């Protein structure tokens, strides 16, 4: 569990708010909107309060974005517990976070954007967390989607699948996929980090094709 603390991708980038702020629709989930604007709080007590508010908002509105952010909040709290060597609470909170992240996908099984956000988290976790099998299934399904994502998002999905293959010790398949990725020069430069577990921030393609449509209920 100690390894978990460094690996959750930074969802709260200013780019998200910049796009949302210029979108012509009212946010149906104000607590989720706050997370988009300001990110999850760093201070533990504030993080607890925000996470609880997100869950209450989900119960009231059934807005899946609130549920996803709630799961992120629980995982973030697991990170805090892990950092102080409270591994019992770290494990409990991580299990809860993953449970609700999976629940968000399972209850919206036909929504590829929600599945993408789960894969985006799981793909950058260390192998010991054991989520590579989930990522392989998610990326396989996402790559079969037609007319949902543009090329840039498909490239993200392929790289997430590569990472999952490595973590699941399917090295031959991983090497074959990496050869394909390397033929796309721009893609290789963007994704190939010297630190395997350094997750990139959301880019404009992810914001416009995944986050914003999801917030709009698509």
PDB file of C-alpha atoms in Angstrom:
ATOM      1  CA  UNK A   1       0.000   0.000   0.000  1.00  0.00           C
ATOM      2  CA  UNK A   2       2.889   2.373   0.603  1.00  0.00           C
ATOM      3  CA  UNK A   3       3.516   2.389  -3.133  1.00  0.00           C
ATOM      4  CA  UNK A   4       0.062   3.762  -3.832  1.00  0.00           C
ATOM      5  CA  UNK A   5       0.701   7.265  -2.599  1.00  0.00           C
ATOM      6  CA  UNK A   6       2.543   8.540  -5.687  1.00  0.00           C
ATOM      7  CA  UNK A   7       0.479   7.078  -8.455  1.00  0.00           C
ATOM      8  CA  UNK A   8      -2.917   8.766  -8.730  1.00  0.00           C
ATOM      9  CA  UNK A   9      -2.984  11.014 -11.789  1.00  0.00           C
ATOM     10  CA  UNK A  10      -3.673  14.728 -11.176  1.00  0.00           C
ATOM     11  CA  UNK A  11      -7.284  15.077 -12.324  1.00  0.00           C
ATOM     12  CA  UNK A  12      -7.505  18.694 -11.284  1.00  0.00           C
ATOM     13  CA  UNK A  13      -5.769  20.609 -14.024  1.00  0.00           C
ATOM     14  CA  UNK A  14      -6.640  24.203 -14.758  1.00  0.00           C
ATOM     15  CA  UNK A  15      -7.357  23.200 -18.327  1.00  0.00           C
ATOM     16  CA  UNK A  16     -10.545  21.446 -17.254  1.00  0.00           C
ATOM     17  CA  UNK A  17     -11.958  24.516 -15.582  1.00  0.00           C
ATOM     18  CA  UNK A  18     -10.939  26.728 -18.477  1.00  0.00           C
ATOM     19  CA  UNK A  19     -13.053  24.639 -20.829  1.00  0.00           C
ATOM     20  CA  UNK A  20     -15.965  24.185 -18.431  1.00  0.00           C
ATOM     21  CA  UNK A  21     -16.087  27.883 -17.640  1.00  0.00           C
ATOM     22  CA  UNK A  22     -16.663  28.622 -21.319  1.00  0.00           C
ATOM     23  CA  UNK A  23     -19.313  25.944 -21.808  1.00  0.00           C
ATOM     24  CA  UNK A  24     -22.905  27.041 -22.191  1.00  0.00           C
ATOM     25  CA  UNK A  25     -24.581  24.782 -19.688  1.00  0.00           C
ATOM     26  CA  UNK A  26     -25.316  24.784 -15.977  1.00  0.00           C
ATOM     27  CA  UNK A  27     -23.472  22.294 -13.831  1.00  0.00           C
ATOM     28  CA  UNK A  28     -25.964  19.818 -12.322  1.00  0.00           C
ATOM     29  CA  UNK A  29     -23.507  18.866  -9.573  1.00  0.00           C
ATOM     30  CA  UNK A  30     -22.046  21.855  -7.694  1.00  0.00           C
ATOM     31  CA  UNK A  31     -19.716  19.758  -5.507  1.00  0.00           C
ATOM     32  CA  UNK A  32     -18.243  18.089  -8.569  1.00  0.00           C
ATOM     33  CA  UNK A  33     -17.968  21.536 -10.130  1.00  0.00           C
ATOM     34  CA  UNK A  34     -15.871  22.686  -7.163  1.00  0.00           C
ATOM     35  CA  UNK A  35     -13.490  19.783  -7.681  1.00  0.00           C
ATOM     36  CA  UNK A  36     -13.116  20.712 -11.335  1.00  0.00           C
ATOM     37  CA  UNK A  37     -12.388  24.316 -10.416  1.00  0.00           C
ATOM     38  CA  UNK A  38     -10.116  23.817  -7.435  1.00  0.00           C
ATOM     39  CA  UNK A  39      -9.182  20.147  -7.259  1.00  0.00           C
ATOM     40  CA  UNK A  40      -9.513  17.863  -4.273  1.00  0.00           C
ATOM     41  CA  UNK A  41      -8.222  19.553  -1.106  1.00  0.00           C
ATOM     42  CA  UNK A  42      -4.733  18.697   0.067  1.00  0.00           C
ATOM     43  CA  UNK A  43      -5.585  19.291   3.730  1.00  0.00           C
ATOM     44  CA  UNK A  44      -6.911  16.008   5.231  1.00  0.00           C
ATOM     45  CA  UNK A  45      -9.908  17.450   7.101  1.00  0.00           C
ATOM     46  CA  UNK A  46     -11.035  19.436   4.076  1.00  0.00           C
ATOM     47  CA  UNK A  47     -10.566  16.370   1.891  1.00  0.00           C
ATOM     48  CA  UNK A  48     -12.829  14.346   4.177  1.00  0.00           C
ATOM     49  CA  UNK A  49     -15.502  17.052   4.037  1.00  0.00           C
ATOM     50  CA  UNK A  50     -15.359  17.351   0.261  1.00  0.00           C
ATOM     51  CA  UNK A  51     -15.416  13.595  -0.239  1.00  0.00           C
ATOM     52  CA  UNK A  52     -18.472  13.225   1.984  1.00  0.00           C
ATOM     53  CA  UNK A  53     -20.218  16.069   0.150  1.00  0.00           C
ATOM     54  CA  UNK A  54     -19.553  14.397  -3.182  1.00  0.00           C
ATOM     55  CA  UNK A  55     -21.143  11.172  -2.020  1.00  0.00           C
ATOM     56  CA  UNK A  56     -24.174  13.024  -0.662  1.00  0.00           C
ATOM     57  CA  UNK A  57     -24.467  14.817  -3.973  1.00  0.00           C
ATOM     58  CA  UNK A  58     -24.379  11.518  -5.844  1.00  0.00           C
ATOM     59  CA  UNK A  59     -27.095  10.066  -3.609  1.00  0.00           C
ATOM     60  CA  UNK A  60     -29.252  13.120  -4.274  1.00  0.00           C
ATOM     61  CA  UNK A  61     -28.608  13.695  -7.973  1.00  0.00           C
ATOM     62  CA  UNK A  62     -27.308  10.329  -9.258  1.00  0.00           C
ATOM     63  CA  UNK A  63     -24.707  12.318 -11.185  1.00  0.00           C
ATOM     64  CA  UNK A  64     -21.998   9.813 -12.057  1.00  0.00           C
ATOM     65  CA  UNK A  65     -19.319  12.513 -12.130  1.00  0.00           C
ATOM     66  CA  UNK A  66     -19.901  13.052  -8.417  1.00  0.00           C
ATOM     67  CA  UNK A  67     -19.485   9.317  -7.819  1.00  0.00           C
ATOM     68  CA  UNK A  68     -16.232   9.192  -9.767  1.00  0.00           C
ATOM     69  CA  UNK A  69     -14.848  12.186  -7.871  1.00  0.00           C
ATOM     70  CA  UNK A  70     -15.972  10.575  -4.620  1.00  0.00           C
ATOM     71  CA  UNK A  71     -13.966   7.479  -5.485  1.00  0.00           C
ATOM     72  CA  UNK A  72     -10.959   9.689  -6.227  1.00  0.00           C
ATOM     73  CA  UNK A  73     -11.424  11.340  -2.842  1.00  0.00           C
ATOM     74  CA  UNK A  74     -11.404   7.978  -1.090  1.00  0.00           C
ATOM     75  CA  UNK A  75      -8.263   6.942  -2.954  1.00  0.00           C
ATOM     76  CA  UNK A  76      -6.656  10.251  -2.045  1.00  0.00           C
ATOM     77  CA  UNK A  77      -7.451   9.605   1.624  1.00  0.00           C
ATOM     78  CA  UNK A  78      -5.920   6.152   1.253  1.00  0.00           C
ATOM     79  CA  UNK A  79      -2.776   7.906   0.077  1.00  0.00           C
ATOM     80  CA  UNK A  80      -2.726  10.066   3.202  1.00  0.00           C
ATOM     81  CA  UNK A  81      -3.091   7.043   5.488  1.00  0.00           C
ATOM     82  CA  UNK A  82      -0.391   5.187   3.582  1.00  0.00           C
ATOM     83  CA  UNK A  83       1.963   8.156   3.942  1.00  0.00           C
ATOM     84  CA  UNK A  84       1.737   7.911   7.746  1.00  0.00           C
ATOM     85  CA  UNK A  85       2.039   4.106   7.703  1.00  0.00           C
ATOM     86  CA  UNK A  86      -1.584   3.560   8.730  1.00  0.00           C
ATOM     87  CA  UNK A  87      -1.924   0.640   6.362  1.00  0.00           C
ATOM     88  CA  UNK A  88      -5.181  -0.692   7.810  1.00  0.00           C
ATOM     89  CA  UNK A  89      -7.058   2.513   7.016  1.00  0.00           C
ATOM     90  CA  UNK A  90      -5.152   2.890   3.745  1.00  0.00           C
ATOM     91  CA  UNK A  91      -6.369  -0.531   2.652  1.00  0.00           C
ATOM     92  CA  UNK A  92      -9.960   0.138   3.744  1.00  0.00           C
ATOM     93  CA  UNK A  93     -10.168   3.475   1.952  1.00  0.00           C
ATOM     94  CA  UNK A  94      -8.498   2.126  -1.182  1.00  0.00           C
ATOM     95  CA  UNK A  95     -10.970  -0.760  -1.321  1.00  0.00           C
ATOM     96  CA  UNK A  96     -13.868   1.667  -0.962  1.00  0.00           C
ATOM     97  CA  UNK A  97     -12.462   3.961  -3.633  1.00  0.00           C
ATOM     98  CA  UNK A  98     -11.989   1.144  -6.101  1.00  0.00           C
ATOM     99  CA  UNK A  99     -15.415  -0.287  -5.257  1.00  0.00           C
ATOM    100  CA  UNK A 100     -17.184   2.931  -6.192  1.00  0.00           C
ATOM    101  CA  UNK A 101     -14.975   3.499  -9.215  1.00  0.00           C
ATOM    102  CA  UNK A 102     -15.984   0.047 -10.423  1.00  0.00           C
ATOM    103  CA  UNK A 103     -19.593   0.737  -9.474  1.00  0.00           C
ATOM    104  CA  UNK A 104     -19.569   3.850 -11.656  1.00  0.00           C
ATOM    105  CA  UNK A 105     -18.473   1.758 -14.631  1.00  0.00           C
ATOM    106  CA  UNK A 106     -20.715  -1.215 -13.914  1.00  0.00           C
ATOM    107  CA  UNK A 107     -23.815   0.947 -13.545  1.00  0.00           C
ATOM    108  CA  UNK A 108     -23.014   2.763 -16.803  1.00  0.00           C
ATOM    109  CA  UNK A 109     -21.649  -0.181 -18.717  1.00  0.00           C
ATOM    110  CA  UNK A 110     -22.327   1.317 -22.139  1.00  0.00           C
ATOM    111  CA  UNK A 111     -20.638   4.646 -21.398  1.00  0.00           C
ATOM    112  CA  UNK A 112     -17.090   4.493 -22.782  1.00  0.00           C
ATOM    113  CA  UNK A 113     -16.052   7.795 -21.201  1.00  0.00           C
ATOM    114  CA  UNK A 114     -16.561   6.487 -17.676  1.00  0.00           C
ATOM    115  CA  UNK A 115     -14.660   3.339 -18.595  1.00  0.00           C
ATOM    116  CA  UNK A 116     -11.873   5.518 -19.999  1.00  0.00           C
ATOM    117  CA  UNK A 117     -11.522   7.420 -16.706  1.00  0.00           C
ATOM    118  CA  UNK A 118     -11.197   4.152 -14.805  1.00  0.00           C
ATOM    119  CA  UNK A 119      -8.546   2.899 -17.210  1.00  0.00           C
ATOM    120  CA  UNK A 120      -6.741   6.231 -16.907  1.00  0.00           C
ATOM    121  CA  UNK A 121      -6.312   5.678 -13.175  1.00  0.00           C
ATOM    122  CA  UNK A 122      -5.630   1.945 -13.207  1.00  0.00           C
ATOM    123  CA  UNK A 123      -3.074   2.054 -16.018  1.00  0.00           C
ATOM    124  CA  UNK A 124      -0.643   4.104 -13.952  1.00  0.00           C
ATOM    125  CA  UNK A 125      -0.800   2.021 -10.793  1.00  0.00           C
ATOM    126  CA  UNK A 126       2.079  -0.323  -9.937  1.00  0.00           C
ATOM    127  CA  UNK A 127       1.585  -3.992 -10.722  1.00  0.00           C
ATOM    128  CA  UNK A 128       1.338  -4.890  -7.035  1.00  0.00           C
ATOM    129  CA  UNK A 129      -2.042  -3.128  -6.818  1.00  0.00           C
ATOM    130  CA  UNK A 130      -3.410  -5.772  -9.163  1.00  0.00           C
ATOM    131  CA  UNK A 131      -5.559  -3.642 -11.460  1.00  0.00           C
ATOM    132  CA  UNK A 132      -3.871  -4.550 -14.749  1.00  0.00           C
ATOM    133  CA  UNK A 133      -6.488  -7.192 -15.585  1.00  0.00           C
ATOM    134  CA  UNK A 134      -9.234  -4.584 -15.255  1.00  0.00           C
ATOM    135  CA  UNK A 135      -7.276  -2.232 -17.494  1.00  0.00           C
ATOM    136  CA  UNK A 136      -6.795  -4.900 -20.152  1.00  0.00           C
ATOM    137  CA  UNK A 137     -10.531  -5.513 -20.291  1.00  0.00           C
ATOM    138  CA  UNK A 138     -11.346  -1.798 -20.318  1.00  0.00           C
ATOM    139  CA  UNK A 139      -8.872  -0.956 -23.065  1.00  0.00           C
ATOM    140  CA  UNK A 140      -9.970  -3.902 -25.193  1.00  0.00           C
ATOM    141  CA  UNK A 141     -13.548  -2.696 -25.025  1.00  0.00           C
ATOM    142  CA  UNK A 142     -12.576   0.919 -25.620  1.00  0.00           C
ATOM    143  CA  UNK A 143     -10.565   0.052 -28.715  1.00  0.00           C
ATOM    144  CA  UNK A 144     -13.629  -1.684 -30.144  1.00  0.00           C
ATOM    145  CA  UNK A 145     -15.728   1.472 -29.811  1.00  0.00           C
ATOM    146  CA  UNK A 146     -16.588   3.053 -33.136  1.00  0.00           C
ATOM    147  CA  UNK A 147     -17.073   6.761 -33.774  1.00  0.00           C
ATOM    148  CA  UNK A 148     -16.708   7.721 -30.111  1.00  0.00           C
ATOM    149  CA  UNK A 149     -13.101   8.809 -29.753  1.00  0.00           C
ATOM    150  CA  UNK A 150     -10.818  10.555 -32.190  1.00  0.00           C
ATOM    151  CA  UNK A 151      -7.303   9.376 -33.007  1.00  0.00           C
ATOM    152  CA  UNK A 152      -5.607  11.181 -30.109  1.00  0.00           C
ATOM    153  CA  UNK A 153      -7.730   9.362 -27.521  1.00  0.00           C
ATOM    154  CA  UNK A 154      -7.225   6.024 -29.262  1.00  0.00           C
ATOM    155  CA  UNK A 155      -3.479   6.606 -28.913  1.00  0.00           C
ATOM    156  CA  UNK A 156      -3.927   7.173 -25.178  1.00  0.00           C
ATOM    157  CA  UNK A 157      -5.902   3.934 -24.919  1.00  0.00           C
ATOM    158  CA  UNK A 158      -3.232   1.960 -26.766  1.00  0.00           C
ATOM    159  CA  UNK A 159      -0.535   3.224 -24.424  1.00  0.00           C
ATOM    160  CA  UNK A 160      -2.643   2.436 -21.349  1.00  0.00           C
ATOM    161  CA  UNK A 161      -3.087  -1.067 -22.740  1.00  0.00           C
ATOM    162  CA  UNK A 162       0.668  -1.390 -23.198  1.00  0.00           C
ATOM    163  CA  UNK A 163       1.224  -0.494 -19.555  1.00  0.00           C
ATOM    164  CA  UNK A 164      -1.369  -3.054 -18.458  1.00  0.00           C
ATOM    165  CA  UNK A 165       0.280  -5.765 -20.560  1.00  0.00           C
ATOM    166  CA  UNK A 166       3.616  -5.020 -18.887  1.00  0.00           C
ATOM    167  CA  UNK A 167       2.076  -5.110 -15.416  1.00  0.00           C
ATOM    168  CA  UNK A 168       0.298  -8.386 -16.208  1.00  0.00           C
ATOM    169  CA  UNK A 169       3.594  -9.915 -17.414  1.00  0.00           C
ATOM    170  CA  UNK A 170       2.353 -10.312 -20.976  1.00  0.00           C
ATOM    171  CA  UNK A 171       5.660  -9.058 -22.293  1.00  0.00           C
ATOM    172  CA  UNK A 172       5.514 -10.402 -25.838  1.00  0.00           C
ATOM    173  CA  UNK A 173       2.201  -8.698 -26.512  1.00  0.00           C
ATOM    174  CA  UNK A 174       3.482  -5.561 -24.800  1.00  0.00           C
ATOM    175  CA  UNK A 175       6.542  -5.449 -27.070  1.00  0.00           C
ATOM    176  CA  UNK A 176       4.422  -5.853 -30.185  1.00  0.00           C
ATOM    177  CA  UNK A 177       2.132  -3.040 -29.124  1.00  0.00           C
ATOM    178  CA  UNK A 178       5.082  -0.819 -28.247  1.00  0.00           C
ATOM    179  CA  UNK A 179       6.516  -1.334 -31.720  1.00  0.00           C
ATOM    180  CA  UNK A 180       3.252  -0.003 -33.115  1.00  0.00           C
ATOM    181  CA  UNK A 181       3.322   2.950 -30.720  1.00  0.00           C
ATOM    182  CA  UNK A 182       6.903   3.802 -31.673  1.00  0.00           C
ATOM    183  CA  UNK A 183       5.941   4.096 -35.327  1.00  0.00           C
ATOM    184  CA  UNK A 184       3.883   7.103 -34.296  1.00  0.00           C
ATOM    185  CA  UNK A 185       6.704   9.534 -33.520  1.00  0.00           C
ATOM    186  CA  UNK A 186       4.606  12.163 -31.778  1.00  0.00           C
ATOM    187  CA  UNK A 187       2.891   9.543 -29.659  1.00  0.00           C
ATOM    188  CA  UNK A 188       6.146   7.947 -28.583  1.00  0.00           C
ATOM    189  CA  UNK A 189       7.594  11.289 -27.518  1.00  0.00           C
ATOM    190  CA  UNK A 190       4.467  12.157 -25.566  1.00  0.00           C
ATOM    191  CA  UNK A 191       4.050   8.915 -23.641  1.00  0.00           C
ATOM    192  CA  UNK A 192       7.470   7.383 -23.162  1.00  0.00           C
ATOM    193  CA  UNK A 193       8.503   8.688 -19.745  1.00  0.00           C
ATOM    194  CA  UNK A 194      11.693   7.550 -18.000  1.00  0.00           C
ATOM    195  CA  UNK A 195       9.538   6.978 -14.920  1.00  0.00           C
ATOM    196  CA  UNK A 196       7.080   4.215 -15.803  1.00  0.00           C
ATOM    197  CA  UNK A 197       4.669   5.278 -13.072  1.00  0.00           C
ATOM    198  CA  UNK A 198       4.635   8.991 -13.871  1.00  0.00           C
ATOM    199  CA  UNK A 199       1.169   9.703 -15.179  1.00  0.00           C
ATOM    200  CA  UNK A 200       0.700  12.610 -17.616  1.00  0.00           C
ATOM    201  CA  UNK A 201      -1.822  15.304 -16.872  1.00  0.00           C
ATOM    202  CA  UNK A 202      -5.062  15.385 -18.798  1.00  0.00           C
ATOM    203  CA  UNK A 203      -4.563  16.967 -22.191  1.00  0.00           C
ATOM    204  CA  UNK A 204      -7.006  19.003 -24.251  1.00  0.00           C
ATOM    205  CA  UNK A 205      -8.183  15.948 -26.179  1.00  0.00           C
ATOM    206  CA  UNK A 206      -9.098  14.141 -22.973  1.00  0.00           C
ATOM    207  CA  UNK A 207     -10.869  17.199 -21.630  1.00  0.00           C
ATOM    208  CA  UNK A 208     -12.873  17.824 -24.784  1.00  0.00           C
ATOM    209  CA  UNK A 209     -13.665  14.209 -25.691  1.00  0.00           C
ATOM    210  CA  UNK A 210     -14.056  12.635 -22.244  1.00  0.00           C
ATOM    211  CA  UNK A 211     -14.503  15.020 -19.323  1.00  0.00           C
ATOM    212  CA  UNK A 212     -16.745  17.704 -20.803  1.00  0.00           C
ATOM    213  CA  UNK A 213     -19.180  15.300 -22.535  1.00  0.00           C
ATOM    214  CA  UNK A 214     -19.422  13.302 -19.319  1.00  0.00           C
ATOM    215  CA  UNK A 215     -20.204  16.402 -17.284  1.00  0.00           C
ATOM    216  CA  UNK A 216     -22.911  17.241 -19.809  1.00  0.00           C
ATOM    217  CA  UNK A 217     -24.488  13.841 -19.279  1.00  0.00           C
ATOM    218  CA  UNK A 218     -23.420  12.283 -22.561  1.00  0.00           C
TER     219      UNK A 218
END
